[in-house]
Amino acid sequence: MIISAHNTAHVQQAAEALCAGELLGLPTETVYGLAADANNELAVAKIFKAKGRPPNHPLIVHVASAASVKNFASEVPAFAQTLMTQFWPGPLTLILPRLPDAAAAAAGHQNSVGLRCPSHPAALAVLKACANKGVWGVAAPSANLFGRVSPTTAAHVAGEFGDDLLIIDGGACDVGIESTIVDCTRAAPVLLRPGVLTPQQLSDACGVTVITPNTPDADAPRASGTLESHYAPMARVQLMSAVDLQKVIDAYVREPVASNDNAHPTVAVWARSPVQVPATHVNQFKCQAMPASAQDCAHQLFAQLRSFDTQGVAHIWVETPPLSPEWDGVRDRLTRAATPTR
């Protein structure tokens, strides 16, 4: 059931559902989350079951303010405190040492926990209402089946879980991709997942260089959304340069069609550069212009992948985003979406 974020009674209804151990579709500025009381192990278990998510894959705990961090973290380094001051509420998750009795199941039973204060007004309203009832934080991974495309509207969430889930509709998400994750359990901050906040922005804000590992970091705690294959639509995603994209299109239209087929399977093309499709084959391609800015592209990314799926395409060919820091979050999500599951 979808309820309105603009109705005070509905916000209270959402908070009461969470406090009663139920699940909630919760809008944030990044993506919609599948939320539950982070300290209620039975409620958290419902998240893992509903998503089909491995129980050792940790969830991010969302809090109403930086003051609530003390209910989950045993220590907050100075640079982490500065990051909170600069970017909370906002699309930044900090991994901190976890209090022994706090959010154990949500943290995948690690000795660390990911914490975030979202900026979406509906999320904050629900979180504050929960805090007033003694629920200091809610675990809220993306509200989709595990490994699939994250939802950025209430309708996306309903499409994943049906009418039985209570969903508070806060409109389309402003950011559109998940939060930047920074590990703050070591001597210096380490980037675990890129988002819309760049390492330079983070480093400038906290006065400490944020380390960006070039290879998998064995010392890093497990974090949400960092599996090799993730965010995948039903269609197969392939990334390629603009030049290679045009070559593949040209080769595709030259391929002979099998005698029992009327045409090749339909292909979606999402590119910043112009592509040429012969008029005789235009119906085989669903071409969509990719936004020129990283921010606009992030906002559209998951909704666009979902749209291509609803159009029944077999392949999604995407022009590889630029190799610049502001595009890291988009490029990360597309790379994972294009990686086959093992």
Short mmCIF file of C-alpha atoms in Angstrom, two decimals:
data_model
loop_
_atom_site.label_atom_id
_atom_site.label_comp_id
_atom_site.label_asym_id
_atom_site.label_seq_id
_atom_site.Cartn_x
_atom_site.Cartn_y
_atom_site.Cartn_z
CA MET A 1 0.00 0.00 0.00
CA ILE A 2 1.35 3.40 -0.99
CA ILE A 3 0.79 6.30 1.42
CA SER A 4 1.73 9.96 1.09
CA ALA A 5 4.82 11.56 2.58
CA HIS A 6 2.93 14.86 2.66
CA ASN A 7 0.33 13.55 5.11
CA THR A 8 1.39 13.85 8.77
CA ALA A 9 -0.85 10.96 9.77
CA HIS A 10 0.80 8.77 7.12
CA VAL A 11 4.28 9.66 8.42
CA GLN A 12 3.16 8.54 11.88
CA GLN A 13 1.67 5.38 10.37
CA ALA A 14 5.02 4.62 8.72
CA ALA A 15 6.90 5.17 11.99
CA GLU A 16 4.48 2.99 13.92
CA ALA A 17 4.92 0.18 11.39
CA LEU A 18 8.70 0.30 11.84
CA CYS A 19 8.42 0.39 15.62
CA ALA A 20 6.11 -2.65 15.44
CA GLY A 21 8.75 -4.66 13.60
CA GLU A 22 7.26 -4.31 10.11
CA LEU A 23 8.98 -3.39 6.84
CA LEU A 24 8.55 -0.04 5.10
CA GLY A 25 9.40 1.30 1.67
CA LEU A 26 11.24 4.49 2.62
CA PRO A 27 12.20 7.30 0.22
CA THR A 28 15.63 8.86 0.55
CA GLU A 29 17.46 11.32 -1.68
CA THR A 30 19.59 8.46 -3.08
CA VAL A 31 17.20 5.51 -3.68
CA TYR A 32 14.18 4.02 -1.93
CA GLY A 33 15.10 1.75 0.97
CA LEU A 34 13.47 -1.35 2.43
CA ALA A 35 13.49 -0.25 6.05
CA ALA A 36 13.22 -2.01 9.42
CA ASP A 37 14.17 -1.25 13.03
CA ALA A 38 17.93 -1.75 13.01
CA ASN A 39 17.99 -3.17 16.54
CA ASN A 40 15.14 -5.65 15.97
CA GLU A 41 16.76 -8.83 14.68
CA LEU A 42 13.44 -10.38 13.62
CA ALA A 43 12.56 -7.25 11.64
CA VAL A 44 16.02 -7.13 10.03
CA ALA A 45 15.66 -10.80 9.09
CA LYS A 46 12.54 -9.85 7.13
CA ILE A 47 14.68 -7.52 4.98
CA PHE A 48 17.14 -10.28 4.10
CA LYS A 49 14.30 -12.70 3.34
CA ALA A 50 12.29 -10.24 1.22
CA LYS A 51 15.32 -9.20 -0.84
CA GLY A 52 16.91 -12.65 -1.06
CA ARG A 53 20.04 -11.05 0.34
CA PRO A 54 22.83 -13.02 2.09
CA PRO A 55 22.57 -12.32 5.86
CA ASN A 56 26.29 -11.58 6.13
CA HIS A 57 26.01 -8.72 3.61
CA PRO A 58 25.65 -5.66 5.88
CA LEU A 59 22.92 -3.06 5.74
CA ILE A 60 23.28 0.69 6.18
CA VAL A 61 21.60 2.11 9.28
CA HIS A 62 19.79 5.41 8.75
CA VAL A 63 19.58 7.86 11.65
CA ALA A 64 17.70 11.10 12.24
CA SER A 65 20.78 13.15 13.15
CA ALA A 66 24.46 12.95 14.04
CA ALA A 67 23.41 12.84 17.70
CA SER A 68 21.93 9.37 17.12
CA VAL A 69 25.32 7.96 16.11
CA LYS A 70 26.18 7.40 19.77
CA ASN A 71 23.51 4.68 19.88
CA PHE A 72 25.41 2.59 17.32
CA ALA A 73 29.09 3.62 17.19
CA SER A 74 31.64 3.10 19.93
CA GLU A 75 34.03 5.68 18.47
CA VAL A 76 33.86 8.57 16.03
CA PRO A 77 37.28 9.77 14.78
CA ALA A 78 37.72 13.51 14.35
CA PHE A 79 37.78 13.28 10.55
CA ALA A 80 34.52 11.30 10.62
CA GLN A 81 32.91 13.91 12.84
CA THR A 82 33.97 16.59 10.36
CA LEU A 83 32.50 14.62 7.46
CA MET A 84 29.22 14.35 9.35
CA THR A 85 29.21 18.07 10.01
CA GLN A 86 29.91 18.87 6.36
CA PHE A 87 27.74 16.31 4.53
CA TRP A 88 24.94 15.18 6.85
CA PRO A 89 22.09 15.11 6.15
CA GLY A 90 23.17 13.84 2.74
CA PRO A 91 24.36 10.98 0.51
CA LEU A 92 27.33 9.87 2.64
CA THR A 93 27.65 6.65 4.67
CA LEU A 94 30.39 6.32 7.27
CA ILE A 95 31.63 2.94 8.50
CA LEU A 96 32.37 3.23 12.23
CA PRO A 97 33.29 0.84 15.07
CA ARG A 98 30.07 -0.74 16.33
CA LEU A 99 28.81 -0.90 19.89
CA PRO A 100 28.65 -4.60 20.86
CA ASP A 101 24.88 -4.68 21.41
CA ALA A 102 23.84 -2.39 18.56
CA ALA A 103 22.45 -3.46 15.17
CA ALA A 104 24.38 -6.74 15.10
CA ALA A 105 22.23 -8.47 12.50
CA ALA A 106 21.99 -5.33 10.36
CA ALA A 107 25.78 -5.05 10.38
CA GLY A 108 26.19 -8.64 9.21
CA HIS A 109 27.67 -9.36 12.67
CA GLN A 110 30.79 -7.34 11.86
CA ASN A 111 32.40 -5.16 14.53
CA SER A 112 31.64 -2.12 12.38
CA VAL A 113 28.41 -0.48 11.21
CA GLY A 114 27.51 1.79 8.30
CA LEU A 115 25.62 4.92 9.36
CA ARG A 116 23.92 7.63 7.31
CA CYS A 117 21.62 10.57 7.91
CA PRO A 118 19.51 11.04 4.76
CA SER A 119 18.41 14.48 3.58
CA HIS A 120 15.02 13.50 2.13
CA PRO A 121 12.38 15.31 4.23
CA ALA A 122 10.09 12.27 4.36
CA ALA A 123 12.92 10.01 5.54
CA LEU A 124 13.92 12.52 8.21
CA ALA A 125 10.32 12.90 9.36
CA VAL A 126 9.89 9.13 9.71
CA LEU A 127 13.28 8.74 11.44
CA LYS A 128 12.51 11.51 13.93
CA ALA A 129 9.11 9.99 14.67
CA CYS A 130 10.82 6.63 15.26
CA ALA A 131 13.43 8.22 17.53
CA ASN A 132 10.64 9.74 19.61
CA LYS A 133 9.41 6.17 20.16
CA GLY A 134 12.86 4.84 21.11
CA VAL A 135 13.85 3.42 17.71
CA TRP A 136 17.14 5.21 17.06
CA GLY A 137 17.86 3.97 13.56
CA VAL A 138 16.49 1.88 10.71
CA ALA A 139 18.36 -0.49 8.44
CA ALA A 140 17.40 0.33 4.86
CA PRO A 141 19.11 -1.29 1.87
CA SER A 142 17.68 -0.52 -1.56
CA ALA A 143 14.09 -1.74 -1.89
CA ASN A 144 14.63 -4.27 -4.68
CA LEU A 145 15.43 -7.94 -5.04
CA PHE A 146 19.09 -8.58 -4.28
CA GLY A 147 21.43 -7.70 -7.13
CA ARG A 148 18.75 -6.02 -9.24
CA VAL A 149 18.21 -2.39 -10.25
CA SER A 150 17.65 -0.03 -7.33
CA PRO A 151 14.28 1.78 -7.12
CA THR A 152 13.95 5.56 -7.37
CA THR A 153 10.14 5.87 -7.16
CA ALA A 154 7.43 4.38 -4.96
CA ALA A 155 6.02 2.61 -8.03
CA HIS A 156 9.37 0.85 -8.55
CA VAL A 157 9.19 -0.49 -4.98
CA ALA A 158 5.60 -1.65 -5.40
CA GLY A 159 6.64 -3.41 -8.60
CA GLU A 160 9.27 -5.36 -6.64
CA PHE A 161 7.26 -6.32 -3.55
CA GLY A 162 3.58 -5.89 -4.41
CA ASP A 163 0.71 -4.32 -2.52
CA ASP A 164 1.43 -5.98 0.83
CA LEU A 165 4.38 -3.70 1.59
CA LEU A 166 3.66 -0.31 3.16
CA ILE A 167 5.44 2.32 1.05
CA ILE A 168 5.63 6.03 1.80
CA ASP A 169 5.70 7.97 -1.46
CA GLY A 170 8.19 10.82 -1.39
CA GLY A 171 8.41 11.32 -5.14
CA ALA A 172 11.35 10.52 -7.39
CA CYS A 173 14.75 10.44 -5.68
CA ASP A 174 16.87 13.54 -6.31
CA VAL A 175 20.31 11.88 -6.37
CA GLY A 176 19.37 8.56 -7.97
CA ILE A 177 22.34 6.37 -6.98
CA GLU A 178 23.36 5.05 -3.58
CA SER A 179 25.47 6.96 -1.09
CA THR A 180 29.24 7.30 -1.09
CA ILE A 181 30.67 4.93 1.56
CA VAL A 182 33.79 5.88 3.54
CA ASP A 183 35.47 3.50 5.99
CA CYS A 184 36.34 5.41 9.16
CA THR A 185 37.55 2.45 11.24
CA ARG A 186 41.21 3.00 10.39
CA ALA A 187 43.76 5.76 10.84
CA ALA A 188 42.68 7.47 7.63
CA PRO A 189 39.38 7.50 5.70
CA VAL A 190 39.12 4.94 2.89
CA LEU A 191 36.62 5.10 0.04
CA LEU A 192 34.69 1.81 -0.23
CA ARG A 193 31.95 2.82 -2.69
CA PRO A 194 31.89 5.89 -4.95
CA GLY A 195 28.80 8.07 -5.15
CA VAL A 196 28.05 11.66 -6.07
CA LEU A 197 30.56 12.96 -3.51
CA THR A 198 34.09 12.78 -4.94
CA PRO A 199 37.22 11.83 -2.96
CA GLN A 200 38.52 15.38 -3.46
CA GLN A 201 35.37 16.90 -1.98
CA LEU A 202 35.62 14.58 1.01
CA SER A 203 39.34 15.20 1.49
CA ASP A 204 38.92 18.97 1.26
CA ALA A 205 36.10 18.89 3.79
CA CYS A 206 37.79 16.82 6.49
CA GLY A 207 41.39 17.93 5.97
CA VAL A 208 42.59 14.33 5.60
CA THR A 209 43.26 12.63 2.27
CA VAL A 210 40.61 10.02 1.53
CA ILE A 211 42.36 6.90 0.29
CA THR A 212 40.97 5.34 -2.89
CA PRO A 213 42.28 1.75 -3.22
CA ASN A 214 43.14 0.66 -6.76
CA THR A 215 42.74 -3.03 -5.88
CA PRO A 216 40.39 -4.92 -3.54
CA ASP A 217 41.20 -4.01 0.05
CA ALA A 218 41.52 -7.08 2.27
CA ASP A 219 41.37 -4.94 5.42
CA ALA A 220 38.10 -3.24 4.48
CA PRO A 221 34.88 -4.21 6.24
CA ARG A 222 32.12 -5.60 4.07
CA ALA A 223 29.91 -2.81 2.73
CA SER A 224 26.64 -2.52 0.85
CA GLY A 225 26.64 -2.49 -2.94
CA THR A 226 30.24 -3.57 -3.42
CA LEU A 227 29.74 -7.00 -4.94
CA GLU A 228 31.28 -7.46 -8.37
CA SER A 229 27.88 -8.03 -9.98
CA HIS A 230 25.04 -5.77 -8.81
CA TYR A 231 22.34 -3.31 -9.97
CA ALA A 232 21.53 -5.55 -12.95
CA PRO A 233 18.43 -5.21 -15.16
CA MET A 234 16.92 -8.23 -16.89
CA ALA A 235 18.54 -7.26 -20.20
CA ARG A 236 22.27 -7.75 -20.65
CA VAL A 237 24.26 -4.55 -20.16
CA GLN A 238 27.45 -3.90 -22.14
CA LEU A 239 29.73 -0.86 -21.82
CA MET A 240 31.82 0.39 -24.72
CA SER A 241 33.40 3.50 -26.17
CA ALA A 242 31.46 5.69 -28.59
CA VAL A 243 33.57 4.40 -31.49
CA ASP A 244 33.04 0.76 -30.55
CA LEU A 245 29.34 1.39 -29.97
CA GLN A 246 28.88 2.59 -33.52
CA LYS A 247 30.89 -0.37 -34.85
CA VAL A 248 28.70 -2.82 -32.93
CA ILE A 249 25.53 -1.16 -34.23
CA ASP A 250 26.85 -1.35 -37.80
CA ALA A 251 27.79 -5.01 -37.41
CA TYR A 252 24.45 -5.85 -35.80
CA VAL A 253 22.38 -4.52 -38.68
CA ARG A 254 24.54 -6.44 -41.19
CA GLU A 255 24.04 -9.79 -39.47
CA PRO A 256 21.75 -12.18 -41.34
CA VAL A 257 18.46 -12.87 -39.56
CA ALA A 258 17.64 -16.47 -38.70
CA SER A 259 14.91 -17.91 -40.91
CA ASN A 260 12.51 -18.38 -38.01
CA ASP A 261 12.91 -14.78 -36.80
CA ASN A 262 11.48 -11.58 -38.17
CA ALA A 263 14.34 -9.51 -36.83
CA HIS A 264 17.19 -9.45 -34.33
CA PRO A 265 16.22 -8.89 -30.68
CA THR A 266 15.63 -5.24 -29.86
CA VAL A 267 18.62 -3.34 -28.46
CA ALA A 268 18.58 -0.29 -26.21
CA VAL A 269 21.32 2.29 -26.74
CA TRP A 270 22.19 4.86 -24.05
CA ALA A 271 24.93 7.20 -25.21
CA ARG A 272 26.18 10.77 -24.87
CA SER A 273 27.66 10.71 -28.37
CA PRO A 274 25.37 10.65 -31.43
CA VAL A 275 24.88 7.23 -33.03
CA GLN A 276 23.73 6.36 -36.52
CA VAL A 277 21.08 3.69 -37.10
CA PRO A 278 19.94 2.87 -40.65
CA ALA A 279 16.33 3.85 -41.29
CA THR A 280 15.59 0.27 -42.27
CA HIS A 281 16.52 -0.93 -38.77
CA VAL A 282 15.36 1.97 -36.61
CA ASN A 283 12.62 -0.15 -35.01
CA GLN A 284 15.21 -2.58 -33.69
CA PHE A 285 16.90 0.07 -31.54
CA LYS A 286 15.61 2.06 -28.58
CA CYS A 287 18.04 4.98 -28.58
CA GLN A 288 18.11 7.33 -25.61
CA ALA A 289 20.49 10.23 -25.06
CA MET A 290 22.56 9.96 -21.89
CA PRO A 291 22.73 13.25 -19.95
CA ALA A 292 25.94 15.22 -20.41
CA SER A 293 26.42 15.87 -16.68
CA ALA A 294 27.27 13.19 -14.12
CA GLN A 295 24.67 14.53 -11.69
CA ASP A 296 21.84 14.34 -14.23
CA CYS A 297 22.98 10.91 -15.37
CA ALA A 298 23.00 9.59 -11.78
CA HIS A 299 19.49 10.94 -11.30
CA GLN A 300 18.23 9.05 -14.38
CA LEU A 301 20.40 5.93 -14.27
CA PHE A 302 18.27 3.34 -12.47
CA ALA A 303 14.97 4.64 -13.82
CA GLN A 304 16.42 4.42 -17.35
CA LEU A 305 17.57 0.82 -16.88
CA ARG A 306 14.13 -0.09 -15.54
CA SER A 307 12.48 1.66 -18.48
CA PHE A 308 14.55 -0.33 -20.96
CA ASP A 309 13.49 -3.54 -19.20
CA THR A 310 9.82 -2.62 -19.47
CA GLN A 311 10.33 -2.09 -23.21
CA GLY A 312 11.43 -5.72 -23.50
CA VAL A 313 14.90 -5.15 -24.93
CA ALA A 314 17.39 -8.03 -24.98
CA HIS A 315 20.54 -5.90 -24.75
CA ILE A 316 21.43 -2.51 -23.30
CA TRP A 317 24.48 -0.95 -24.95
CA VAL A 318 25.89 1.96 -22.96
CA GLU A 319 28.62 4.42 -23.82
CA THR A 320 31.23 4.19 -21.08
CA PRO A 321 31.11 7.28 -18.84
CA PRO A 322 34.13 9.61 -18.75
CA LEU A 323 37.10 8.65 -16.59
CA SER A 324 36.74 11.60 -14.22
CA PRO A 325 35.95 11.60 -10.47
CA GLU A 326 32.49 13.13 -10.77
CA TRP A 327 31.48 10.18 -12.98
CA ASP A 328 32.90 7.49 -10.66
CA GLY A 329 29.57 6.68 -9.01
CA VAL A 330 27.71 6.27 -12.31
CA ARG A 331 30.56 4.30 -13.87
CA ASP A 332 30.73 2.03 -10.81
CA ARG A 333 27.00 1.19 -10.99
CA LEU A 334 27.10 0.55 -14.74
CA THR A 335 30.22 -1.60 -14.47
CA ARG A 336 28.60 -3.77 -11.82
CA ALA A 337 25.36 -3.95 -13.81
CA ALA A 338 27.36 -5.20 -16.80
CA THR A 339 29.23 -7.89 -14.81
CA PRO A 340 27.66 -11.35 -15.18
CA THR A 341 26.74 -13.21 -12.00
CA ARG A 342 28.94 -16.20 -11.26
#
